Each structure stands twice: as structure tokens, then as C-alpha cells.
PDB file of C-alpha atoms and ligand atoms in Angstrom:
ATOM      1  CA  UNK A 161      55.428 150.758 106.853  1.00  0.00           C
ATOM      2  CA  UNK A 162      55.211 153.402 108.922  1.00  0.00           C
ATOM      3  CA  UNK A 163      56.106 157.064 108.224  1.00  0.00           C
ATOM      4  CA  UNK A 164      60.114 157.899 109.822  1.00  0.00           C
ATOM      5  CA  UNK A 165      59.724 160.280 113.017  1.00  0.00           C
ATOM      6  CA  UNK A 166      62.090 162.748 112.278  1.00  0.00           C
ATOM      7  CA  UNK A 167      63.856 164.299 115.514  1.00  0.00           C
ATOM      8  CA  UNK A 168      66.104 167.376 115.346  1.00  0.00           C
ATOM      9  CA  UNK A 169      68.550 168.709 117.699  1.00  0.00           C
ATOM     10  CA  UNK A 170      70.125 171.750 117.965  1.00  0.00           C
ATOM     11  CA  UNK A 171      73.648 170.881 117.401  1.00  0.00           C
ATOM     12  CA  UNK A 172      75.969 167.329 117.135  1.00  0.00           C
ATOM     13  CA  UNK A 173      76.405 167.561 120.510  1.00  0.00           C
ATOM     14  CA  UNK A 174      72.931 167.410 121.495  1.00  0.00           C
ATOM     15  CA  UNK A 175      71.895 164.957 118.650  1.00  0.00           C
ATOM     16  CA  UNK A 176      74.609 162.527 119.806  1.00  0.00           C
ATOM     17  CA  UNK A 177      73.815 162.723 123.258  1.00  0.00           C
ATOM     18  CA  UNK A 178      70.005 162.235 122.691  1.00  0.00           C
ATOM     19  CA  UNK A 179      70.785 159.376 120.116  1.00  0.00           C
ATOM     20  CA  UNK A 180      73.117 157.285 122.954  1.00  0.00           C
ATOM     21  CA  UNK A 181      70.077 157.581 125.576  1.00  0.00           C
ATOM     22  CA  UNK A 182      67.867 156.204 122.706  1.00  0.00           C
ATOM     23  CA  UNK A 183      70.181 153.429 122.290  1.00  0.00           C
ATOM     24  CA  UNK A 184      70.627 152.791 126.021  1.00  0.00           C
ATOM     25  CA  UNK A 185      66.601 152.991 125.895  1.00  0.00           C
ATOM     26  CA  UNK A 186      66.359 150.220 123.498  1.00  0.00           C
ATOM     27  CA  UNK A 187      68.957 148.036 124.902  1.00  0.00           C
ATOM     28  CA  UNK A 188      67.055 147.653 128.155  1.00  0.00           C
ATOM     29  CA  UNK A 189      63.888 147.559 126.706  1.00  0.00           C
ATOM     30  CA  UNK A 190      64.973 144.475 124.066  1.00  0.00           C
ATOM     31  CA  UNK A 191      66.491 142.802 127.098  1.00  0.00           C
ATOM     32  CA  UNK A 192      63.395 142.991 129.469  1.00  0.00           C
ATOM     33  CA  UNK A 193      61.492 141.961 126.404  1.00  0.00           C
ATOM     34  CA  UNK A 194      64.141 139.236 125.231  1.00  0.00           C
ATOM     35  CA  UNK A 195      66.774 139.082 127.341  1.00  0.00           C
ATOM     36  CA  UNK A 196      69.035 140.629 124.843  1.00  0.00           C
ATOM     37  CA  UNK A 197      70.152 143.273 122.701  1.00  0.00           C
ATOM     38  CA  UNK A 198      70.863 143.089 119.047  1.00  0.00           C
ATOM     39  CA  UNK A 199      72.229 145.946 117.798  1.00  0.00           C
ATOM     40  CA  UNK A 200      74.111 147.169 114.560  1.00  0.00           C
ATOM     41  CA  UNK A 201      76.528 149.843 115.095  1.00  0.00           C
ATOM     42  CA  UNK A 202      77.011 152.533 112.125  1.00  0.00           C
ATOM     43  CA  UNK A 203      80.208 153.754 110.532  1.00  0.00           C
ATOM     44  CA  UNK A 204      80.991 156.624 109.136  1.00  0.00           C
ATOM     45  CA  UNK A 205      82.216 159.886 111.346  1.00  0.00           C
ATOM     46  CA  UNK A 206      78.932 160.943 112.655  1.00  0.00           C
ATOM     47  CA  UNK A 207      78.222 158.437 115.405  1.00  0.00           C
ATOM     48  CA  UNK A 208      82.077 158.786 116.893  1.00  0.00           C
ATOM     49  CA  UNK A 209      80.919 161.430 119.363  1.00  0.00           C
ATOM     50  CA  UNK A 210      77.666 159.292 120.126  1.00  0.00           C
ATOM     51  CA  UNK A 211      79.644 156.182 120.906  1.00  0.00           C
ATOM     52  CA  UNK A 212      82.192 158.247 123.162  1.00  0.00           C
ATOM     53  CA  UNK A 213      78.686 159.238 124.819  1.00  0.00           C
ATOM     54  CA  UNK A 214      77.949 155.622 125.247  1.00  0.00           C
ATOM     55  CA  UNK A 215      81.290 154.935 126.776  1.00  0.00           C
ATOM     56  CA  UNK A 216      81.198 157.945 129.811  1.00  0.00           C
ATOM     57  CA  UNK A 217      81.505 156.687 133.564  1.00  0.00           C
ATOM     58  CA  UNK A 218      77.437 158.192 133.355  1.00  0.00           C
ATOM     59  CA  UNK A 219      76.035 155.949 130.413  1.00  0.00           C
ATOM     60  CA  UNK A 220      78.248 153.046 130.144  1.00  0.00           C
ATOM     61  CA  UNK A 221      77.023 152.048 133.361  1.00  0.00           C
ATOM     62  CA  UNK A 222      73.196 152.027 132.304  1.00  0.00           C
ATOM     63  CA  UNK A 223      73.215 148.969 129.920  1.00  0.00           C
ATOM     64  CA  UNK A 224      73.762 145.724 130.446  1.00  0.00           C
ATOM     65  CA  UNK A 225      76.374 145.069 128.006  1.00  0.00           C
ATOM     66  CA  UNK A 226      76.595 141.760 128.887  1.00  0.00           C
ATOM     67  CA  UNK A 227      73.293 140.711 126.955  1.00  0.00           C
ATOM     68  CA  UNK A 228      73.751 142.750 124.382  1.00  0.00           C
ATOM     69  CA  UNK A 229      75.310 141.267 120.850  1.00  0.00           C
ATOM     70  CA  UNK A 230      77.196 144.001 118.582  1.00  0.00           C
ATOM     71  CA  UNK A 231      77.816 143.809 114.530  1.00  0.00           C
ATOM     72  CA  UNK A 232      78.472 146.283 112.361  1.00  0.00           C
ATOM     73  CA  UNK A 233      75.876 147.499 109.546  1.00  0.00           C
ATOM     74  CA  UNK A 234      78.702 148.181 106.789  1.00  0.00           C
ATOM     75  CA  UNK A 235      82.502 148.082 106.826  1.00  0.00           C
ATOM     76  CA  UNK A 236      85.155 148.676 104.417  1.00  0.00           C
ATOM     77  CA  UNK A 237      87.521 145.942 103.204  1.00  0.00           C
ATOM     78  CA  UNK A 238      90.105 146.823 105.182  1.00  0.00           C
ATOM     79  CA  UNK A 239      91.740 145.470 108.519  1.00  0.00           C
ATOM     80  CA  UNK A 240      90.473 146.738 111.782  1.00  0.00           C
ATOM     81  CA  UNK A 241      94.309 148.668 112.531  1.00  0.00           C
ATOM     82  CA  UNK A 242      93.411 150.435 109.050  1.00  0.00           C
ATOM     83  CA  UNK A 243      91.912 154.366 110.085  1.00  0.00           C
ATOM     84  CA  UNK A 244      89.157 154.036 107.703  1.00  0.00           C
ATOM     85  CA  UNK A 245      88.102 150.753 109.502  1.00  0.00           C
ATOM     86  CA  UNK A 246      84.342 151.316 111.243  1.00  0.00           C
ATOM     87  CA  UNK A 247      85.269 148.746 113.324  1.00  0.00           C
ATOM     88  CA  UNK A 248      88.285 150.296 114.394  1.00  0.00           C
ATOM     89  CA  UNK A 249      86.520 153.778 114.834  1.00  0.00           C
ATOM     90  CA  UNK A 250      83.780 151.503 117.369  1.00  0.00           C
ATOM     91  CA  UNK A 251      86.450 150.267 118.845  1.00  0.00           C
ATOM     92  CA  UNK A 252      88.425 153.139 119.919  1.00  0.00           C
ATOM     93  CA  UNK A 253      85.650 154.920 120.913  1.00  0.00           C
ATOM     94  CA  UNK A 254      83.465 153.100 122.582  1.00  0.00           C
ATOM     95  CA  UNK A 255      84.177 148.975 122.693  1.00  0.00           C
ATOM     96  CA  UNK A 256      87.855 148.971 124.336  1.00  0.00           C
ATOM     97  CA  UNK A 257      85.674 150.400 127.614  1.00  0.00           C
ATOM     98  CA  UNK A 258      83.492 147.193 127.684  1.00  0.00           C
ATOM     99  CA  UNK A 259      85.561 144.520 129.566  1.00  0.00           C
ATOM    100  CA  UNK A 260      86.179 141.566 127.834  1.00  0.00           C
ATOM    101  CA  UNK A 261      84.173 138.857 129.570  1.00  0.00           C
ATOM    102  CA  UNK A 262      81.111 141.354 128.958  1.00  0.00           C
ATOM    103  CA  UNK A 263      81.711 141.835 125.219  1.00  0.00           C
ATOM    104  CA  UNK A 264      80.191 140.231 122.640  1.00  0.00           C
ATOM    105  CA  UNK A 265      81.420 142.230 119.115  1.00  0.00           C
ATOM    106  CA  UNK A 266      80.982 140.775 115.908  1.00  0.00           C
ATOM    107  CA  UNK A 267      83.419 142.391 113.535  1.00  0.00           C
ATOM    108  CA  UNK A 268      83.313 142.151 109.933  1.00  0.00           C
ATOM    109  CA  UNK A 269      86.375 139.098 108.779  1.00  0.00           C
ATOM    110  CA  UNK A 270      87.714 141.593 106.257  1.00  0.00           C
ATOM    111  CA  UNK A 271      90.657 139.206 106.989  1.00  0.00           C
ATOM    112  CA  UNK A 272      89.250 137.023 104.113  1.00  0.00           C
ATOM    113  CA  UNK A 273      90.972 137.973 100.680  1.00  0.00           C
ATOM    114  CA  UNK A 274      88.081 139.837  99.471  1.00  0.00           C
ATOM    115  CA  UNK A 275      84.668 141.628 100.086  1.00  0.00           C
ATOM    116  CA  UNK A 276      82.693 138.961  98.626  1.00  0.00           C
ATOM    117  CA  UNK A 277      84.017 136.332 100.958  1.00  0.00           C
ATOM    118  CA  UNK A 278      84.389 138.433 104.106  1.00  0.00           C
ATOM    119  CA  UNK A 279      80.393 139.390 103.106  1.00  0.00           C
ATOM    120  CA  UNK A 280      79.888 135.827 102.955  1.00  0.00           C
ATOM    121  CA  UNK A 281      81.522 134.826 106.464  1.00  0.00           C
ATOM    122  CA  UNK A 282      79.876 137.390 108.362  1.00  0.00           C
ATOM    123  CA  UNK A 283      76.197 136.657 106.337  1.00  0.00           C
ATOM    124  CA  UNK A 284      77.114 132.992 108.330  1.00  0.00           C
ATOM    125  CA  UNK A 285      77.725 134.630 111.629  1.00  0.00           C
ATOM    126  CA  UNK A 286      74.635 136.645 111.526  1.00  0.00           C
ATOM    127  CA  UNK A 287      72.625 133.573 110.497  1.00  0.00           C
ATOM    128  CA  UNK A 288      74.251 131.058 113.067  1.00  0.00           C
ATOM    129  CA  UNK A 289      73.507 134.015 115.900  1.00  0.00           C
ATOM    130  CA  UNK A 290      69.742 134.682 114.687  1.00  0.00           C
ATOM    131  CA  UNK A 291      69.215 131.023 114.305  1.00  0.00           C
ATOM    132  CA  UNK A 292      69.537 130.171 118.096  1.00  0.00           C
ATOM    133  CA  UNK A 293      66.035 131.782 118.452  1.00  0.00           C
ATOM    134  CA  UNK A 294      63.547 131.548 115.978  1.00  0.00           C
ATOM    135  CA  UNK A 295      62.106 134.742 114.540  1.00  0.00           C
ATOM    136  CA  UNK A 296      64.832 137.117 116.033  1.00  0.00           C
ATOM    137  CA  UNK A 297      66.144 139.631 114.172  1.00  0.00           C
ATOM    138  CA  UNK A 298      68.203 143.025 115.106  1.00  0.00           C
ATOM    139  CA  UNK A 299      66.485 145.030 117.902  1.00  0.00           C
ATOM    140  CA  UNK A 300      68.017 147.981 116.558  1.00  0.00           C
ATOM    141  CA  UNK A 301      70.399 148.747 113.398  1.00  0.00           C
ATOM    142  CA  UNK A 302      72.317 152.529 113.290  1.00  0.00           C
ATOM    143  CA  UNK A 303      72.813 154.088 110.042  1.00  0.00           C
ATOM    144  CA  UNK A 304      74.502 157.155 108.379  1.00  0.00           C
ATOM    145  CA  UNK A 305      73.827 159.472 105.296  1.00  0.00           C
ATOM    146  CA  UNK A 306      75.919 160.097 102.952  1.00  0.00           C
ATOM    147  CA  UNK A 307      75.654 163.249 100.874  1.00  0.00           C
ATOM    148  CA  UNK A 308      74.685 161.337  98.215  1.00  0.00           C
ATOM    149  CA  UNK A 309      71.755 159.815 100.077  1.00  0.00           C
ATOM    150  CA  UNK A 310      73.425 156.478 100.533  1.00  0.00           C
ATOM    151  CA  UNK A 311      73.446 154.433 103.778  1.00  0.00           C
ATOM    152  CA  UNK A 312      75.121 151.565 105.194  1.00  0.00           C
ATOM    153  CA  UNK A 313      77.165 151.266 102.396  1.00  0.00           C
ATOM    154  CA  UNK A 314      74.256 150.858  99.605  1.00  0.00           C
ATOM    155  CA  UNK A 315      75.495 153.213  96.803  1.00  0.00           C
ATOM    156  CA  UNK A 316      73.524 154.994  94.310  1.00  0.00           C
ATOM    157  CA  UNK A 317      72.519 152.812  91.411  1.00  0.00           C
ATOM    158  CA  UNK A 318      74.777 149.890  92.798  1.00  0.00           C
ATOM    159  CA  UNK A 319      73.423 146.235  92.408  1.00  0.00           C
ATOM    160  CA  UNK A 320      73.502 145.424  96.227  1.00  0.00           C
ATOM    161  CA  UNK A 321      70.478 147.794  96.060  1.00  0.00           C
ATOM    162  CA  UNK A 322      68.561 145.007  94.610  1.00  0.00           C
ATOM    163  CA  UNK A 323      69.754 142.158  96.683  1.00  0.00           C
ATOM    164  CA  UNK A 324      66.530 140.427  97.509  1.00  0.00           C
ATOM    165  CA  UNK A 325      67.695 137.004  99.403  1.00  0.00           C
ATOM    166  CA  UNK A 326      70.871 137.950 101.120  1.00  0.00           C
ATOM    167  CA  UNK A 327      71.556 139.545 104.643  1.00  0.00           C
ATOM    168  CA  UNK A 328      74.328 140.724 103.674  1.00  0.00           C
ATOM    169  CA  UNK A 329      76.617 141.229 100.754  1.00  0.00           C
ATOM    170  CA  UNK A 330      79.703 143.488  98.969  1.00  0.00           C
ATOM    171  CA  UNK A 331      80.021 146.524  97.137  1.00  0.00           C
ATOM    172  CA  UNK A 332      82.403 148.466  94.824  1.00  0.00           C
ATOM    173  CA  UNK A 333      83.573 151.841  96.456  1.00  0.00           C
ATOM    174  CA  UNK A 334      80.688 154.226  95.626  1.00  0.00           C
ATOM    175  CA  UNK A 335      82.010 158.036  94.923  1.00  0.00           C
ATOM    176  CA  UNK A 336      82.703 158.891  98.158  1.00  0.00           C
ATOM    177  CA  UNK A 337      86.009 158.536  99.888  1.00  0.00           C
ATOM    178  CA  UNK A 338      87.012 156.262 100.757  1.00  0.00           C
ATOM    179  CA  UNK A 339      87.506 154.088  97.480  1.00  0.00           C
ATOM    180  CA  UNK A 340      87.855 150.801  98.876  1.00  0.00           C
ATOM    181  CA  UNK A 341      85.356 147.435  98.568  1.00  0.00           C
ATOM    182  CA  UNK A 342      82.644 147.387 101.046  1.00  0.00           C
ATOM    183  CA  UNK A 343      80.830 145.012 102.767  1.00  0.00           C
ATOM    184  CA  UNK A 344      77.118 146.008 103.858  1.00  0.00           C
ATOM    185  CA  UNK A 345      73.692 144.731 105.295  1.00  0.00           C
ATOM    186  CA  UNK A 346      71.137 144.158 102.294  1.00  0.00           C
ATOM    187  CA  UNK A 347      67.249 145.839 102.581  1.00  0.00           C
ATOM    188  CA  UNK A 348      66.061 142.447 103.378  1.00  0.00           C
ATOM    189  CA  UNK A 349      68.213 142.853 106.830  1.00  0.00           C
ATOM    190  CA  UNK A 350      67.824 146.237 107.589  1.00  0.00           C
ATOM    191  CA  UNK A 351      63.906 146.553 107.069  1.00  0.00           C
ATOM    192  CA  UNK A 352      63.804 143.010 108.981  1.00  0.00           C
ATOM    193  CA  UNK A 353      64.964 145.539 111.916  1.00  0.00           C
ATOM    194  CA  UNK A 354      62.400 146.634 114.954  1.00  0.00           C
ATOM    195  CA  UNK A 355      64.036 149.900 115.005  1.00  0.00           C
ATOM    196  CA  UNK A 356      66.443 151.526 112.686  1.00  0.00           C
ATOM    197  CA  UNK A 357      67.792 154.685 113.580  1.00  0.00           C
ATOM    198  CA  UNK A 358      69.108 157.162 111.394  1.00  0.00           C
ATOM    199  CA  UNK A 359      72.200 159.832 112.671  1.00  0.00           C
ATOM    200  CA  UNK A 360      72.592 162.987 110.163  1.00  0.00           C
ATOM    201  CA  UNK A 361      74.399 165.858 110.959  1.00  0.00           C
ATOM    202  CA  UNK A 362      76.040 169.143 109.015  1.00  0.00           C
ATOM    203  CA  UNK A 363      74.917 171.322 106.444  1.00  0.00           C
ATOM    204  CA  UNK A 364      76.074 168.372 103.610  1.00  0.00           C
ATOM    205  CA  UNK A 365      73.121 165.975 104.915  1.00  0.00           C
ATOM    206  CA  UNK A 366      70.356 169.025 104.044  1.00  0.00           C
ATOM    207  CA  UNK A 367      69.688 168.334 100.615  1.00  0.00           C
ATOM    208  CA  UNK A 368      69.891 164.485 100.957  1.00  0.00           C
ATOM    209  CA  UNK A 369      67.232 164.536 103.672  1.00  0.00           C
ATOM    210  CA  UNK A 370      65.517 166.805 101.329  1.00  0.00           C
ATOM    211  CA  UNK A 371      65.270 165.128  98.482  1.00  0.00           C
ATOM    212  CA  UNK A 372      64.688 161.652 100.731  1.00  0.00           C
ATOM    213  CA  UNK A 373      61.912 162.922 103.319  1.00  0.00           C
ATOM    214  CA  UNK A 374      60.244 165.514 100.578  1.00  0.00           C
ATOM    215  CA  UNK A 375      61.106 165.212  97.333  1.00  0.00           C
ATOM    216  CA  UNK A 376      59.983 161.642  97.377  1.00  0.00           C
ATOM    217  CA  UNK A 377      63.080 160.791  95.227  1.00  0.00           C
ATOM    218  CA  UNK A 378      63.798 156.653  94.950  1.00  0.00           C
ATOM    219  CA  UNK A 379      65.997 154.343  96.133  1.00  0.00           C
ATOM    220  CA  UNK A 380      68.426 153.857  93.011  1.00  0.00           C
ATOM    221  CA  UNK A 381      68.759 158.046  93.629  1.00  0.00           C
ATOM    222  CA  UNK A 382      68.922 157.721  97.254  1.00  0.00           C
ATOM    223  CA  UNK A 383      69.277 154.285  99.018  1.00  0.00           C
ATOM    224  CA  UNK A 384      68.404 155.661 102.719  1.00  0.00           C
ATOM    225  CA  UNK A 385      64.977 156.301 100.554  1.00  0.00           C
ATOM    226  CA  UNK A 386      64.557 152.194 100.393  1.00  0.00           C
ATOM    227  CA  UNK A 387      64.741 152.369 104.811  1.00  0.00           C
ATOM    228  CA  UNK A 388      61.249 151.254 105.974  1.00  0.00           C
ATOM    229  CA  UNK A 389      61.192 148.615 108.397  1.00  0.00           C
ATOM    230  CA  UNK A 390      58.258 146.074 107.782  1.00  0.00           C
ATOM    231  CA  UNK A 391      57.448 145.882 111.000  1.00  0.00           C
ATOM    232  CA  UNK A 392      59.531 148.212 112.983  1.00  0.00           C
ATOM    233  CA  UNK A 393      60.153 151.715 113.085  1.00  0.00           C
ATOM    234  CA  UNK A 394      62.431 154.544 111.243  1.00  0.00           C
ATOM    235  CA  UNK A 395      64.005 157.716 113.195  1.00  0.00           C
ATOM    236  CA  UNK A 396      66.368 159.903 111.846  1.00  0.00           C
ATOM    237  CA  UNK A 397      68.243 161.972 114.467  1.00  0.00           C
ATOM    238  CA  UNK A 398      69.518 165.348 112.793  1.00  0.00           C
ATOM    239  CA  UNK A 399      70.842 168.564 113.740  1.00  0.00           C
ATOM    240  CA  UNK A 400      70.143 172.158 112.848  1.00  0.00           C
ATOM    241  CA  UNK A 401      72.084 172.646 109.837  1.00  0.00           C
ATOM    242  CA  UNK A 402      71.008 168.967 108.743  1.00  0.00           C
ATOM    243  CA  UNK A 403      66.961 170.357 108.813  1.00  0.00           C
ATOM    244  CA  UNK A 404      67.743 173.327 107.192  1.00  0.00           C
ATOM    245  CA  UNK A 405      65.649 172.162 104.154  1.00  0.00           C
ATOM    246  CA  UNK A 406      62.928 170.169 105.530  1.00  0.00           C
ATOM    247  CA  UNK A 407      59.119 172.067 106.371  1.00  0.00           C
ATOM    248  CA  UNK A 408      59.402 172.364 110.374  1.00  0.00           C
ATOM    249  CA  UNK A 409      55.901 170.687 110.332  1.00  0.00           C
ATOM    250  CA  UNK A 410      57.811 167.255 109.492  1.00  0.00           C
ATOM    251  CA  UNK A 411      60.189 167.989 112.688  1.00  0.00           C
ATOM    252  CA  UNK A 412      59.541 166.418 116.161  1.00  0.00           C
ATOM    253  CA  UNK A 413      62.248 168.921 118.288  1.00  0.00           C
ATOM    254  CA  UNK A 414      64.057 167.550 121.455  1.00  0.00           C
TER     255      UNK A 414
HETATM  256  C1  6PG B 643      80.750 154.270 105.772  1.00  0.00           C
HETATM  257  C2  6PG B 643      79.447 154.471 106.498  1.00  0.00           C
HETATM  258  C3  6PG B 643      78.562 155.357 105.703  1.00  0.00           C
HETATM  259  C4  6PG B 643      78.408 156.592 106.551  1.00  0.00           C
HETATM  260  C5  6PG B 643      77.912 157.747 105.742  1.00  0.00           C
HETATM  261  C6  6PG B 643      77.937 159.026 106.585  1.00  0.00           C
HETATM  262  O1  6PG B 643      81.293 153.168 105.789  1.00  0.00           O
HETATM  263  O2  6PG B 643      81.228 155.291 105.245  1.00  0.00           O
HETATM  264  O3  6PG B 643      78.868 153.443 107.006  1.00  0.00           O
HETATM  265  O4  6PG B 643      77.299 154.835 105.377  1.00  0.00           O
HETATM  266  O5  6PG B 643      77.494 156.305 107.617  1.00  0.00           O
HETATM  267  O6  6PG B 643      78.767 157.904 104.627  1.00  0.00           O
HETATM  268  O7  6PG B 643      79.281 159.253 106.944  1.00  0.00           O
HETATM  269  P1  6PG B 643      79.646 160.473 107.920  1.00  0.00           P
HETATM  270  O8  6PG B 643      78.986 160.161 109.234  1.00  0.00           O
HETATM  271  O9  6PG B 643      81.152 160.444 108.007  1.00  0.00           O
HETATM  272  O10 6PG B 643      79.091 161.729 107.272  1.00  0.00           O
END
């Protein structure tokens, strides 16, 4: 596995910005390789601004959205209307500008009665999609941190954190808001990944990243710790404040 390249900008703004060209970098470069784009979108607040990035008359523009194939790497058991949906937040942001006849969005069925069964459903939507071509897997899945060094929505000391089989499975609330079931995309999915990308932002993420990226504290502690792609790469996109506790040494700066 190789080590994560760590980029920091100076402020949200910038870190969004340069995280939407990355993904509009990897979308055309999975669909001249493949001729398509399989990407995992992130939840969470952090990536709003990116995705609104995304969706500008400048950017939207630059990728062809037909090819490219969008899940979601966690979402909360609720229905996409709900405010705390991640879906929902994708949606208003940046998937109501893609026209309809060039968007293919995979939301989470957290219609089904409960996590476990929506987790099931969309584990067979991701297998029927990755089955049409042998070998394929997601060119690139987006993540958050929490402040408690989880991502996706793999919680401290929870037991999806040991899911060795499944793509994708569900998870009580961990402890922070908001306290509702989760559905989320196991290890085995997310280090199956050519590129995962990271977005952590704010003075809240510092310690986290510390603890993560130089500390060298574990997975159970800190799931983002258990991110290393097999055969694939890590980034983590961070701002200022977010760096504040990490040796500049360890910093590529954009
Ligand atoms: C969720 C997210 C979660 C999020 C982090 C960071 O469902 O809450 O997927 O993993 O990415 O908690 O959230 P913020 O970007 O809001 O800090």
C-alpha cells in the first residue's frame, strides 16, 4: 500500500475547488482508460461546496457525465426528502444540474424497512453493475472525517469495521449526530478502489488527522486509519486549520 499524499489548501474554498478538478481529472482519465467513470460520492457537509463546484456553467461542462456511474459511499437510513439524507445533500447540490437522460445515480433504497436490508439491496446493485465487466471496481470513492476519525460511516470500535466479505453493510448511529442507522461501504470495497480521496476541513479534523497520519493510532481508534487501497492510491485534501497539527514535511501544498 502506498503511503496517502497529503495535499493542503489554504482555505475550504480552495480545497473544494482543487478537489472538483481532481474529480473532473479522474473522470476523464477512467473514461479514456475504460470508457467510464465509477465514482462514490461522500456525505457529510464538507464536500457540499465541492459538488456546487462540480455543478458551475465552468466545470459541469468538462465531464462526460454521461459515462460516468454515481453511488454513494455511506448514507443514513433515512428517505432522500429527509435533510440529513447524503443523497439529498448530492442531489441538491450538484445531481438536479445533470439532465436526466445523462444521469446515472445510484441512491441508497433506504426505502426498505431497515438498514440491514437497504445495505443488502444496494450490496446487489453494486454487484450486478461491477459484474458487467470483469475486474472493475470504483475508479474513485470520496470520503469524509469525522472528528472522531471515522469515515464513510465506519464508527469507532463498531463491527462493520471488521466486515471481511461484504461490499457493503449497516451500522448503529456512532456518537456523532446524527443518531440514525447507517448504511456504509465495507474496507473490502473501499481499499478495492483505484483512488480514494479524502476531503477534511476545519480546526475539528486537526487532531484526527493527527493521531491518523502521525500518531500511527489503529483502525478500531480511527477507521479512516484502515484507508489503504491495495492497489490504488490515498489523498486527503485538507485545509489550513485541518494541518494545523501535522509536521509541514508530510504536506504537498497547492
Ligand atoms: C456522514 C458522512 C460522514 C462524514 C464525516 C464528516 O454520513 O455523516 O458520510 O462520514 O463524511 O462525518 O462530516 P462533515 O463533512 O460534515 O464534517
Amino acid at each position: 500500500m502506498q503511503k496517502p499524499t497529503i495535499v493542503v489548501c489554504p482555505d475550504v474554498t480552495t480545497l473544494s475547488h482543487k478537489a472538483a478538478e481532481r474529480f473532473i481529472a479522474s473522470g476523464k482519465s477512467a473514461i479514456a482508460a475504460r470508457g467510464q467513470f465509477a465514482v462514490a460520492l461522500a456525505g457529510g457537509s464538507t464536500p457540499e461546496t465541492m459538488y456546487a463546484d462540480l455543478a458551475s456553467p465552468e466545470m459541469l461542462p468538462q465531464l462526460d457525465w454521461s459515462k460516468s456511474f454515481i453511488f454513494m459511499s455511506d448514507e443514513r437510513h433515512v428517505l432522500p426528502s429527509d435533510p440529513r439524507s447524503n443523497y439529498g445533500m448530492a442531489l441538491r447540490t450538484l445531481l438536479c444540474r445533470l439532465s436526466p437522460d445523462k444521469r446515472h445515480v445510484f441512491p441508497v433504497p433506504t426505502q426498505h424497512p431497515t438498514a440491514a436490508e437497504a445495505a443488502a439491496a444496494y450490496e446487489r446493485e453494486l454487484t450486478d453493475f461491477f459484474s458487467a465487466s470483469p475486474g472493475a471496481r470504483f475508479d474513485l470513492i470520496l470520503l469524509g472525517l469525522g472528528s472522531d476519525g471515522h469515515t464513510a460511516s465506519l464508527f469507532p470500535h463498531s463491527a462493520a469495521l471488521n466486515e471481511k466479505n461484504r461490499l457493503v453493510t449497516d451500522s448503529p448511529p456512532g456518537t456523532l449526530p446524527p443518531p440514525v442507522q447507517r448504511i456504509t461501504f465495507t474496507y473490502p470495497l473501499i481499499n478495492a478502489a483505484r483512488e480514494v480521496l479524502v476531503l477534511a476541513a476545519g480546526e475539528a479534523k486537526a487532531a484526527p488527522l493527527r493521531r491518523i497520519l502521525v500518531d500511527g493510532v489503529g483502525r478500531e481508534e480511527c477507521p479512516a486509519a484502515g484507508l489503504g487501497p491495495r492497489d490504488g492510491t490515498l489523498s486527503y485534501f485538507i485545509d489550513n486549520a485541518a494541518a494545523a497539527m501535522l509536521p509541514s514535511a508530510m504536506l504537498t501544498k497547492l
